[in-house]
mmCIF file of C-alpha atoms in Angstrom:
data_model
loop_
_atom_site.group_PDB
_atom_site.id
_atom_site.type_symbol
_atom_site.label_atom_id
_atom_site.label_comp_id
_atom_site.label_asym_id
_atom_site.label_seq_id
_atom_site.Cartn_x
_atom_site.Cartn_y
_atom_site.Cartn_z
ATOM 1 C CA GLU A 1 -51.550 27.416 110.481
ATOM 2 C CA VAL A 2 -53.035 27.839 107.012
ATOM 3 C CA GLN A 3 -54.305 24.582 105.558
ATOM 4 C CA LEU A 4 -55.886 23.891 102.187
ATOM 5 C CA VAL A 5 -57.128 20.354 101.595
ATOM 6 C CA GLU A 6 -58.419 19.326 98.180
ATOM 7 C CA SER A 7 -60.748 16.394 97.558
ATOM 8 C CA GLY A 8 -62.896 14.947 94.807
ATOM 9 C CA GLY A 9 -60.247 13.891 92.319
ATOM 10 C CA GLY A 10 -60.279 10.579 90.513
ATOM 11 C CA LEU A 11 -60.506 8.731 87.213
ATOM 12 C CA VAL A 12 -63.256 9.919 84.880
ATOM 13 C CA GLN A 13 -64.174 9.184 81.270
ATOM 14 C CA PRO A 14 -63.909 11.879 78.598
ATOM 15 C CA GLY A 15 -67.038 13.978 78.421
ATOM 16 C CA ARG A 16 -68.053 13.272 82.016
ATOM 17 C CA SER A 17 -68.058 15.609 85.031
ATOM 18 C CA LEU A 18 -66.218 15.900 88.341
ATOM 19 C CA ARG A 19 -66.417 18.328 91.251
ATOM 20 C CA LEU A 20 -63.365 19.297 93.281
ATOM 21 C CA SER A 21 -63.578 20.746 96.768
ATOM 22 C CA CYS A 22 -61.025 22.621 98.859
ATOM 23 C CA ALA A 23 -61.463 22.912 102.623
ATOM 24 C CA ALA A 24 -59.673 25.935 104.088
ATOM 25 C CA SER A 25 -58.608 26.576 107.667
ATOM 26 C CA GLY A 26 -56.184 28.688 109.664
ATOM 27 C CA PHE A 27 -57.157 32.042 108.125
ATOM 28 C CA THR A 28 -60.229 34.211 107.574
ATOM 29 C CA PHE A 29 -61.441 32.561 104.381
ATOM 30 C CA ASP A 30 -63.817 35.321 103.287
ATOM 31 C CA ASP A 31 -61.026 37.910 103.402
ATOM 32 C CA TYR A 32 -59.206 36.469 100.396
ATOM 33 C CA ALA A 33 -59.598 35.629 96.741
ATOM 34 C CA MET A 34 -58.980 31.983 95.870
ATOM 35 C CA HIS A 35 -57.737 30.155 92.783
ATOM 36 C CA TRP A 36 -57.318 26.784 91.129
ATOM 37 C CA VAL A 37 -53.985 26.019 89.456
ATOM 38 C CA ARG A 38 -53.224 22.722 87.716
ATOM 39 C CA GLN A 39 -50.118 20.796 86.763
ATOM 40 C CA ALA A 40 -50.184 18.035 84.159
ATOM 41 C CA PRO A 41 -47.900 15.071 84.939
ATOM 42 C CA GLY A 42 -44.285 16.114 84.451
ATOM 43 C CA LYS A 43 -45.312 19.548 83.162
ATOM 44 C CA GLY A 44 -45.444 23.126 84.401
ATOM 45 C CA LEU A 45 -48.076 25.137 86.227
ATOM 46 C CA GLU A 46 -51.236 26.425 84.558
ATOM 47 C CA TRP A 47 -53.673 28.821 86.201
ATOM 48 C CA VAL A 48 -57.265 27.611 85.778
ATOM 49 C CA SER A 49 -59.671 29.930 87.576
ATOM 50 C CA GLY A 50 -60.021 32.523 90.337
ATOM 51 C CA ILE A 51 -62.787 34.002 92.484
ATOM 52 C CA SER A 52 -62.885 37.146 94.603
ATOM 53 C CA TRP A 53 -63.661 37.120 98.321
ATOM 54 C CA ASN A 54 -67.387 37.669 97.849
ATOM 55 C CA SER A 55 -67.793 35.750 94.543
ATOM 56 C CA GLY A 56 -68.410 39.103 92.895
ATOM 57 C CA THR A 57 -65.671 38.609 90.322
ATOM 58 C CA ILE A 58 -64.816 35.314 88.663
ATOM 59 C CA TYR A 59 -62.029 34.571 86.202
ATOM 60 C CA TYR A 60 -61.302 31.633 83.888
ATOM 61 C CA ALA A 61 -58.485 30.556 81.632
ATOM 62 C CA ASP A 62 -59.554 30.257 77.996
ATOM 63 C CA SER A 63 -58.764 26.528 78.102
ATOM 64 C CA VAL A 64 -61.591 25.862 80.575
ATOM 65 C CA LYS A 65 -64.057 28.714 79.933
ATOM 66 C CA GLY A 66 -67.559 27.390 79.382
ATOM 67 C CA ARG A 67 -66.719 23.958 80.826
ATOM 68 C CA PHE A 68 -65.528 24.692 84.379
ATOM 69 C CA THR A 69 -67.313 26.661 87.105
ATOM 70 C CA ILE A 70 -65.628 28.005 90.211
ATOM 71 C CA SER A 71 -67.597 28.806 93.353
ATOM 72 C CA ARG A 72 -67.114 29.277 97.067
ATOM 73 C CA ASP A 73 -69.138 28.944 100.253
ATOM 74 C CA ASN A 74 -67.728 31.326 102.841
ATOM 75 C CA ALA A 75 -69.960 29.873 105.562
ATOM 76 C CA LYS A 76 -68.276 26.510 105.011
ATOM 77 C CA ASN A 77 -64.756 27.879 104.316
ATOM 78 C CA SER A 78 -64.801 25.948 101.073
ATOM 79 C CA LEU A 79 -63.826 26.445 97.435
ATOM 80 C CA TYR A 80 -65.192 24.359 94.580
ATOM 81 C CA LEU A 81 -64.458 23.594 90.946
ATOM 82 C CA GLN A 82 -67.197 21.979 88.866
ATOM 83 C CA MET A 83 -65.596 20.420 85.812
ATOM 84 C CA ASN A 84 -67.856 19.406 82.907
ATOM 85 C CA SER A 85 -67.117 17.982 79.453
ATOM 86 C CA LEU A 86 -63.749 16.761 80.633
ATOM 87 C CA ARG A 87 -61.026 16.089 78.091
ATOM 88 C CA ALA A 88 -57.833 14.062 78.189
ATOM 89 C CA GLU A 89 -55.844 17.304 78.303
ATOM 90 C CA ASP A 90 -57.528 18.196 81.613
ATOM 91 C CA THR A 91 -55.590 15.371 83.274
ATOM 92 C CA ALA A 92 -53.545 17.059 86.003
ATOM 93 C CA LEU A 93 -52.964 17.627 89.676
ATOM 94 C CA TYR A 94 -55.331 20.418 90.671
ATOM 95 C CA TYR A 95 -54.126 22.770 93.399
ATOM 96 C CA CYS A 96 -56.283 25.067 95.481
ATOM 97 C CA ALA A 97 -54.352 28.282 96.152
ATOM 98 C CA LYS A 98 -54.956 31.300 98.375
ATOM 99 C CA ASP A 99 -54.440 34.816 97.031
ATOM 100 C CA THR A 100 -52.623 37.438 99.056
ATOM 101 C CA ILE A 101 -55.553 39.890 99.068
ATOM 102 C CA HIS A 102 -59.357 39.932 98.870
ATOM 103 C CA SER A 103 -59.784 40.862 95.202
ATOM 104 C CA SER A 104 -56.745 39.433 93.495
ATOM 105 C CA SER A 105 -53.062 40.232 93.451
ATOM 106 C CA TRP A 106 -52.475 37.310 91.107
ATOM 107 C CA SER A 107 -49.954 35.765 93.490
ATOM 108 C CA PHE A 108 -50.633 32.693 95.566
ATOM 109 C CA ASP A 109 -49.163 32.445 99.040
ATOM 110 C CA TYR A 110 -50.551 29.108 100.216
ATOM 111 C CA TRP A 111 -51.242 25.941 98.244
ATOM 112 C CA GLY A 112 -52.904 22.637 99.015
ATOM 113 C CA GLN A 113 -51.306 19.301 98.216
ATOM 114 C CA GLY A 114 -53.469 18.840 95.155
ATOM 115 C CA ALA A 115 -56.207 16.540 93.840
ATOM 116 C CA LEU A 116 -55.342 14.280 90.921
ATOM 117 C CA VAL A 117 -57.810 14.228 88.036
ATOM 118 C CA THR A 118 -57.287 11.616 85.342
ATOM 119 C CA VAL A 119 -59.451 11.755 82.229
ATOM 120 C CA SER A 120 -59.290 8.492 80.319
ATOM 121 C CA SER A 121 -61.549 5.881 78.802
ATOM 122 C CA GLN B 1 -45.490 26.370 74.767
ATOM 123 C CA SER B 2 -45.633 28.555 77.878
ATOM 124 C CA ALA B 3 -46.504 32.230 77.685
ATOM 125 C CA LEU B 4 -43.397 33.259 79.672
ATOM 126 C CA THR B 5 -39.959 31.987 78.660
ATOM 127 C CA GLN B 6 -37.539 30.609 81.229
ATOM 128 C CA PRO B 7 -34.285 28.699 80.746
ATOM 129 C CA ALA B 8 -34.870 24.980 81.162
ATOM 130 C CA SER B 9 -32.027 24.620 83.617
ATOM 131 C CA VAL B 10 -29.431 26.563 85.570
ATOM 132 C CA SER B 11 -26.755 25.382 87.954
ATOM 133 C CA GLY B 12 -24.371 26.746 90.520
ATOM 134 C CA SER B 13 -22.075 25.703 93.324
ATOM 135 C CA PRO B 14 -22.825 26.201 97.014
ATOM 136 C CA GLY B 15 -22.212 29.794 98.046
ATOM 137 C CA GLN B 16 -22.477 31.158 94.532
ATOM 138 C CA SER B 17 -25.246 33.350 93.105
ATOM 139 C CA ILE B 18 -27.483 32.471 90.180
ATOM 140 C CA THR B 19 -30.120 34.378 88.244
ATOM 141 C CA ILE B 20 -33.146 32.901 86.502
ATOM 142 C CA SER B 21 -34.676 35.017 83.767
ATOM 143 C CA CYS B 22 -38.318 35.139 82.758
ATOM 144 C CA THR B 23 -39.143 36.826 79.473
ATOM 145 C CA GLY B 24 -42.641 37.945 78.603
ATOM 146 C CA THR B 25 -44.152 40.698 76.508
ATOM 147 C CA SER B 26 -45.514 44.211 76.819
ATOM 148 C CA SER B 27 -48.909 42.607 77.532
ATOM 149 C CA ASP B 28 -47.803 40.902 80.729
ATOM 150 C CA ILE B 29 -44.493 41.518 82.497
ATOM 151 C CA GLY B 30 -43.914 44.788 80.695
ATOM 152 C CA SER B 31 -47.261 46.276 81.703
ATOM 153 C CA TYR B 32 -47.711 45.195 85.298
ATOM 154 C CA ASN B 33 -45.616 44.955 88.424
ATOM 155 C CA LEU B 34 -47.338 41.687 89.305
ATOM 156 C CA VAL B 35 -44.654 39.071 88.788
ATOM 157 C CA SER B 36 -44.361 36.254 91.294
ATOM 158 C CA TRP B 37 -41.905 33.397 91.664
ATOM 159 C CA TYR B 38 -42.535 29.897 93.021
ATOM 160 C CA GLN B 39 -40.200 27.169 94.234
ATOM 161 C CA GLN B 40 -41.316 23.564 93.823
ATOM 162 C CA HIS B 41 -39.486 20.562 95.211
ATOM 163 C CA PRO B 42 -40.283 17.133 93.696
ATOM 164 C CA GLY B 43 -43.653 15.832 94.823
ATOM 165 C CA LYS B 44 -44.435 18.993 96.750
ATOM 166 C CA ALA B 45 -46.752 21.946 96.256
ATOM 167 C CA PRO B 46 -45.302 25.213 94.927
ATOM 168 C CA LYS B 47 -44.126 27.802 97.461
ATOM 169 C CA LEU B 48 -44.323 31.560 96.960
ATOM 170 C CA MET B 49 -40.852 33.124 97.055
ATOM 171 C CA ILE B 50 -41.391 36.580 95.529
ATOM 172 C CA TYR B 51 -44.544 38.580 94.760
ATOM 173 C CA GLU B 52 -45.235 41.950 93.151
ATOM 174 C CA GLY B 53 -41.883 41.711 91.440
ATOM 175 C CA SER B 54 -39.573 42.097 94.413
ATOM 176 C CA LYS B 55 -41.429 41.547 97.675
ATOM 177 C CA ARG B 56 -40.603 38.591 99.914
ATOM 178 C CA PRO B 57 -43.310 36.871 101.945
ATOM 179 C CA SER B 58 -42.715 36.472 105.639
ATOM 180 C CA GLY B 59 -40.261 33.672 106.319
ATOM 181 C CA ILE B 60 -38.530 33.746 102.938
ATOM 182 C CA SER B 61 -34.774 34.213 103.155
ATOM 183 C CA ASN B 62 -33.307 37.499 101.919
ATOM 184 C CA ARG B 63 -31.023 35.361 99.741
ATOM 185 C CA PHE B 64 -33.947 35.426 97.305
ATOM 186 C CA SER B 65 -34.559 38.639 95.382
ATOM 187 C CA GLY B 66 -36.629 39.677 92.390
ATOM 188 C CA SER B 67 -36.320 42.415 89.805
ATOM 189 C CA LYS B 68 -37.700 43.507 86.449
ATOM 190 C CA SER B 69 -36.412 45.304 83.401
ATOM 191 C CA GLY B 70 -38.743 45.907 80.506
ATOM 192 C CA ASN B 71 -40.418 42.639 79.554
ATOM 193 C CA THR B 72 -38.031 40.475 81.561
ATOM 194 C CA ALA B 73 -38.214 39.557 85.225
ATOM 195 C CA SER B 74 -35.409 37.910 87.152
ATOM 196 C CA LEU B 75 -35.017 35.847 90.298
ATOM 197 C CA THR B 76 -31.610 35.937 91.957
ATOM 198 C CA ILE B 77 -30.555 33.457 94.614
ATOM 199 C CA SER B 78 -27.400 34.358 96.476
ATOM 200 C CA GLY B 79 -25.340 32.107 98.736
ATOM 201 C CA LEU B 80 -26.674 28.962 97.062
ATOM 202 C CA GLN B 81 -27.510 26.113 99.402
ATOM 203 C CA ALA B 82 -28.235 22.467 98.686
ATOM 204 C CA GLU B 83 -31.882 22.903 99.693
ATOM 205 C CA ASP B 84 -32.354 25.526 96.966
ATOM 206 C CA GLU B 85 -32.243 22.728 94.384
ATOM 207 C CA ALA B 86 -35.773 22.713 92.952
ATOM 208 C CA ASP B 87 -37.902 23.841 90.047
ATOM 209 C CA TYR B 88 -38.670 27.566 89.855
ATOM 210 C CA TYR B 89 -41.647 29.101 88.053
ATOM 211 C CA CYS B 90 -42.324 32.709 87.213
ATOM 212 C CA CYS B 91 -45.861 34.035 86.915
ATOM 213 C CA SER B 92 -47.362 37.310 85.753
ATOM 214 C CA TYR B 93 -50.700 39.013 85.512
ATOM 215 C CA ALA B 94 -51.508 39.418 81.817
ATOM 216 C CA GLY B 95 -54.531 41.701 81.711
ATOM 217 C CA SER B 96 -58.286 41.243 81.870
ATOM 218 C CA SER B 97 -58.528 38.664 79.122
ATOM 219 C CA THR B 98 -55.749 36.156 79.774
ATOM 220 C CA TYR B 99 -55.353 37.016 83.470
ATOM 221 C CA VAL B 100 -52.403 34.797 84.520
ATOM 222 C CA VAL B 101 -49.469 33.281 82.651
ATOM 223 C CA PHE B 102 -46.730 31.031 83.980
ATOM 224 C CA GLY B 103 -43.273 30.281 82.695
ATOM 225 C CA GLY B 104 -42.323 26.751 81.743
ATOM 226 C CA GLY B 105 -40.124 26.340 84.809
ATOM 227 C CA THR B 106 -36.392 26.230 85.451
ATOM 228 C CA LYS B 107 -34.637 23.340 87.128
ATOM 229 C CA LEU B 108 -31.948 24.608 89.492
ATOM 230 C CA THR B 109 -29.141 22.184 90.231
ATOM 231 C CA VAL B 110 -26.758 22.879 93.098
ATOM 232 C CA LEU B 111 -23.496 21.214 92.117
#
């Protein structure tokens, strides 16, 4: 059974940093691209970032480019999102999501339950 | 404002069919056959229902189907059931600058 478990969320002040982690199990992690997708409270989905199976290709939404860094450790079956210079508008539930192929098909077939990030003073 | 435009709400009675539209541009839906659809129940994570425009993942009922015409993609649900009541989001690849765009979501009510 595929499982994605996010951790690292919490309350943080504007301008500070936070690191999210996603522990994957139930599939061959290094066979697939992975993504982060967020959802602000009561709002729709917004893709944040993606990374290919071997970290060779990395993608960011314009809204987070230069502030967020995605990475993965295939030996630990883990995905990460380093979030710097956080803003109030980054407040959201952050989902870890598995792609359907190793590079990216831009569709996400498994999702975690999310990690809540609240940016507020 | 979302990059893809969906109706805010649709409704139908059990057994009926409904269609949710998703309108983009020639830079996203119109250029790529990489539209996906997600179902989200309250308090739950999204679930992939359709990918690459019309393909169903394993385990997804054939009551769900996807199509595309020009810059508009559509999700059709036939034989509506009470458990289909949820929010539905469309998503498309949008090229090597924007990458991914989502619709604003459509709330489906089963009457």
